[in-house]
Amino acid sequence: MLQKIVARDFKLSPESILRERFGYMLDDNTIVDAIFVNTDYKSAIGVANLPFKVPAVLQILKDKEISEFILKECGNSYSILIFLEKDDVKIYKEGSKKEVSAPSQIKKGLKKLLENVDRWAGTLNDRGEHTIDLRTPSPGPHFYVNLLMGNRIGYDYALQTTPKSVVDRFGRGSFRSHADTQVLATRWDMRAEENGFPANRQFYIVEDFKKIFYSADVNDENIESAFCTHSQNHSIIEYRTKCGLEIKRTIFILPQYEGLPLATEVQRIEIKNTSGKKRNLKIVYTGMFGTGTPHAIFEDVVYTNVIMQASVLMQDGGGIAAISPDYYPEQCRENLRFSTLMIRNGNNVEFPKEFCSNYNEFVGNGTLENPENLTKLSNNLYRKGPGFFALAGDLTIEPGDVGVVDNFTGLVSSKANPDFDYDNTLIEEVSNLINKFMDKDEVLKALDKNIEFYDKYRNFVQLNSENQELNTYFNRNLPFQILYQTFVSRSFCQTQKGYREIGFREIQDVFATMYYFVSMGEADFVKQLLKEWCSKVFEFGFAYHNFYWEGKEPGKWSDDALWFIQAAYRYINLTGDIGFLDEEVIVAGNSPISTRPVYETIKAIIRYSAEISIGKHKMPLLDSADWNDCLKLDSDYIDGIEKEKRYKEQLKRTGGKMGDPFESNYTESVMNAFLLKVAIDEMIELSEEKGDLEYNKKLKELSKNLYDNIQEHAWKEVFFARALFNRYENGEFSYLGSKGDNLSADPNIDGSYFINSFSWSVLADCANEDQIRSMLDVIDSTLKTPYGIKLVTPTDLGKVADDTATGHYFPGDRENGAVFKHATMMATAAMFKAAKKVKDKELAARLANVGYWMVDLVLPFRTMKDPFVICGNPRICTQYNNSETGENIGPLLSGTATWLNLTMISAIGVEYNINGIIIDPILKEEQESLNYIVNTGRALYNVSISKPKGFYRLADCNATITVDGNKIEGNFIPLFTDGNEHTVEVVFE
C-alpha cells in the first residue's frame, strides 16, 4: 500500500536519529548537520560541533574518496557521526563509542573541507561590504546577490528610466533599462537562484587553443582561489589561477552622460600576468539580450525569435564596434540593445574581430562551461534570435603587466530622447560611448562619480552607537536599498524578474528617501517624483494600482491614492514648499489631457475615500483589496471606473449630489479608515497653512466623524477589526479581525488578529491608552513568534471568500501568517510613537522593548549568525520570514527597508522639518549613550544622548538639552543655515 509523505507533516529528522544514537556526545547546544542514509529513515550521517547549521555532510560527500569511505562504513543501516574538534576530526559509528580508524588522507581531507566552515557565508567588513568565497555553498537564492543602479537625476523621467542590475556572486544576473525593458535577459523559470540567462556577463580566456578560465566555473582545476565582494552599487570578483593569472572584474552601471545611451552597464576585466612569461590570450565575452516582446514569451517563443536578426556595427578596419539585435516590428525598434568590447593592448584600444550570434552553434554538444566552438567564433549573422552574443579578441600581456578589457552593454532608446532616429541614434550614441571611454581612466572616474553621489546621499544621518554592525548597516547599506527602491519601485530584483510594474502604494519608499535627497539639495527632484505619482490619480479620486508609462487596474485597490497625501505632507513639512499644492499635474484617464493643481487632486482623493466610496459604517470600501493584496473579501468587487459609472447612474436615479455615499453592500476596510484619518488630519494642517479656512472646517468635521465611527464600529472589545462586512443580512459575519469574529482557524484563539489594525490605529491617533494596552496584550499572546510578529493569526477566510491568502499559501508563508516585515516595521513605528506619548511609563517601556526586539530581528546582518537557516541577504532587507522556520523567503525588495528606516529615525529621536529638528529619543534600556550626525544640507547637527540604564524618555524624565553649550527649554532645535557643525547634547538624569 502506498503512503504519501509530505514535508510539513514529516516530523522525523536525521539530527534526531543522531542525537538518539550518539546522545552521550551531543548536548543541546551542539550544532549538528545530518542527512538520512536512505529512505528507510532509520540511519543518518552527520557532522557535529559546527559553528552554525551548514550543509556540511553534502559538502564532504562531494569528495569521492571521503564519500566512498563514509558510505561503506554506513552500509545500509549504521549511522555515522563526524565530530569536529579544535585541531582534529573524529569519526564515530553507531554501536561503538570508539573512534573509527580512518586513513590519514580521509581525516586530512575532512579537516581541509571543514576548516573554514565558519566563513562559508562570507564576511561583512566595516564598509558594509560582503566578501564571499565562490567555492562555498550558498545559503539561499538571495544571500549572495547585489543590486546596482545608474543615476539619471536631472534627466527626464528618472523614476522610470533609471537602469538597474542584479548581480550574483559569479557576476550572473540581468540588466534592466527603463520600466520593464531588459537589456540582458532574465531567466524565466521557477528557480529563484537564477535571475538572468547564465551566459550574462561571463567570459572565457583561451590560450593555445585551449580554455584556461571560465568566470562562472570556480571548480576548474586551474582555479586557485575565487572571491566576490559586493559593495554599495558595485561588485568586484577576483580570481587567482594556478597558471599565473590574477583576474579582477568590476561591475557597475554608468551614470548618465549627455549624448550617451539611456542605460549602460560596465564590466572592467583586469588580468595581471604573474607567470613570468609573455601570455598571448583570447578573451571571449558572452551574454543574452533581453527580448523586445517579453509578453510573447507566455504564448509564442517562435515569434520572439523570428522578429529579430543579428547585426554588428563595423569599423573601417574590420573591428566590431558593437553587436546588436536588429528588430523588424516598429515598436521594437525604439529600444536598441548593444554590447561593445574594448580590449586595451598596452596603449592601444582594439576591438573584437570575431563574434557569434547563435547559442546552439557556440555551445554545440558541449555545455556553457565547456562550449565546443569556443576557440574560433563563426562570424555568422543569423536571421533569427534569440539575442545570444559572444565577442572575441586577442590580448597580449607581458610578465608583470595588467591587461584591461572593458565591456559596455546597454540600450539606446526613444524614451526620454525626442530626437531618436532608428537609423542613426544607435551609431551616434555607441560612437560617443567609445570616444568617451577610449581613455581607460574614464571608466574609474565613472565609478568614482557613482561612489561620490552615494556618499553624499547617505550622509543625511550617520549613526555612531556602541553596535558597530548596526552603524555600518544603518549608515551604508540601508540607505542604498531605500535609494534603489525609489526608482522603478520594487519591480526588479533577484526573484522579481518578470514584468511587475510600479505599485502606486510604493510611494511609501519616497517617505524615507526624500529626507536624503533634500539634505543633498535635490528637493526639486523629490517634487518631480511626487508629481509623477500624482498624475496617476483620476478625476474622481481613485488611482491606477500599477503603472509604467501607462497605468493599469484603476481604482481596484482602495488604499493606493491615500498614500500620496502622506508623501505630500512629509515633503511640504520638510521643505516648506506649500506652493507645491498649487502646481499643475495631469489628471489620469482624461482624454484630451487635462490638468489640475495638486491640491485639487488631494481634495478628490479625500472626497472619494471619505464621502463616496464608503460603506454602511462610513468607512472606505475595501474594493479588490487594500494594502494586504490577498485580503480579497468581495468576489464581486468593481474597479474605480465601473464604480464611477454606477455612481453617476445612482445620482441620476436618486437626484443626489456629488459627495453622497455610493450605495452598496461591499466590505469596508478599517485599515483604510486609519489611512484616511491620517490623510485628513495632515490636510487639516496644510489647508490651514494655505489659508483655505472653509475646507479646513470641513476636514475637521470629517476627522471627528471618522474617529467616532471607528470607535463605535471598529473597536471590538480587545482589538480593532480589520474589515467590516455588510453583505450578511443574517449577521453570521459582521467583521473580521478581533475577538468573536468566528473566523479563527486556531481553536485556542478567540478570533483572528491582524497586526496592521494595531499599527495604523496608533499611527492615526485613533487608539487610546487602554486600547493600546489591550492590543499589545493580544500581540504578546497570539502574534509573537521567536522570529517576529506575524501579520495575522491563523484565520479561516474560506468561510467568507475564495481568493484570499488562506487559500493560496501554507500557514506561516506570506500573507497567511508570515512575519511580514513590511508590516512589522509599520508596527514598530507605531510602538515608538506610542512609547513617547502614553502616560503610563510601564506601558511605554513595554512598547519600546517590543519595538526594539522586532527591529533587532529584522536587521539583515543578523543572518550571519545562522545563515543557512535564516537565509535572506546580510545587506538587504527581505520581505518576510516564514513564521514556523524563521527563513527569510524573499523577495529582496519591499517596504521593510523604508519603514525600518522611518522606525530607527524615530527611535533615535529625529523629527526634521522646515523649521528645525525635534529631538525625542527612545533608547534601549541597556543603552547608556548614543551619538549621531544629522546633515540637513545647510548645517550639521552632532547629537549626543546619554542616560543611565533603564527606560528613559522626555515625557517623564528630567533631561537637560544644550545646543552649542547653551541650555534650551523644550526639545526643539532651530534650523541652522550657516554650513557649520552644531553640537546638541541630551542628558537624562
Coordinates of C-alpha atoms in Angstrom, one line a residue, residues 47 50-51 54-67 70 82 84 89 105-120 133 135-137 219:
V47 CA 28.8 16.4 11.2
L50 CA 29.6 23.2 13.9
P51 CA 29.6 27.0 14.5
V54 CA 25.7 24.3 7.3
P55 CA 25.2 21.7 4.6
A56 CA 28.5 20.0 5.8
V57 CA 27.5 16.4 5.0
L58 CA 26.7 17.2 1.4
Q59 CA 29.9 19.1 1.1
I60 CA 32.2 16.3 2.3
L61 CA 30.4 13.7 0.3
K62 CA 31.3 15.6 -2.9
D63 CA 34.8 14.2 -2.3
K64 CA 35.0 10.8 -4.0
E65 CA 37.4 9.2 -1.5
I66 CA 35.6 10.5 1.6
S67 CA 32.2 9.6 0.2
I70 CA 31.8 7.0 4.8
I82 CA 31.8 13.1 12.3
L84 CA 34.9 18.4 14.8
V89 CA 38.2 15.4 13.1
Q105 CA 44.2 11.0 3.8
I106 CA 40.5 10.8 4.8
K107 CA 41.0 12.7 8.0
K108 CA 43.2 15.2 6.3
G109 CA 40.6 15.7 3.6
L110 CA 37.8 16.2 6.1
K111 CA 39.9 18.8 8.0
K112 CA 40.6 20.7 4.8
L113 CA 37.0 20.7 3.7
L114 CA 35.7 21.8 7.1
E115 CA 38.4 24.1 8.3
N116 CA 36.8 27.3 7.1
V117 CA 33.2 26.4 7.8
D118 CA 32.7 29.5 10.0
R119 CA 33.3 31.6 6.8
W120 CA 31.1 29.7 4.4
D133 CA 34.4 32.6 -1.2
R135 CA 33.7 27.8 -3.7
T136 CA 31.4 27.6 -0.7
P137 CA 27.8 26.6 -0.7
N219 CA 35.7 24.3 -9.6

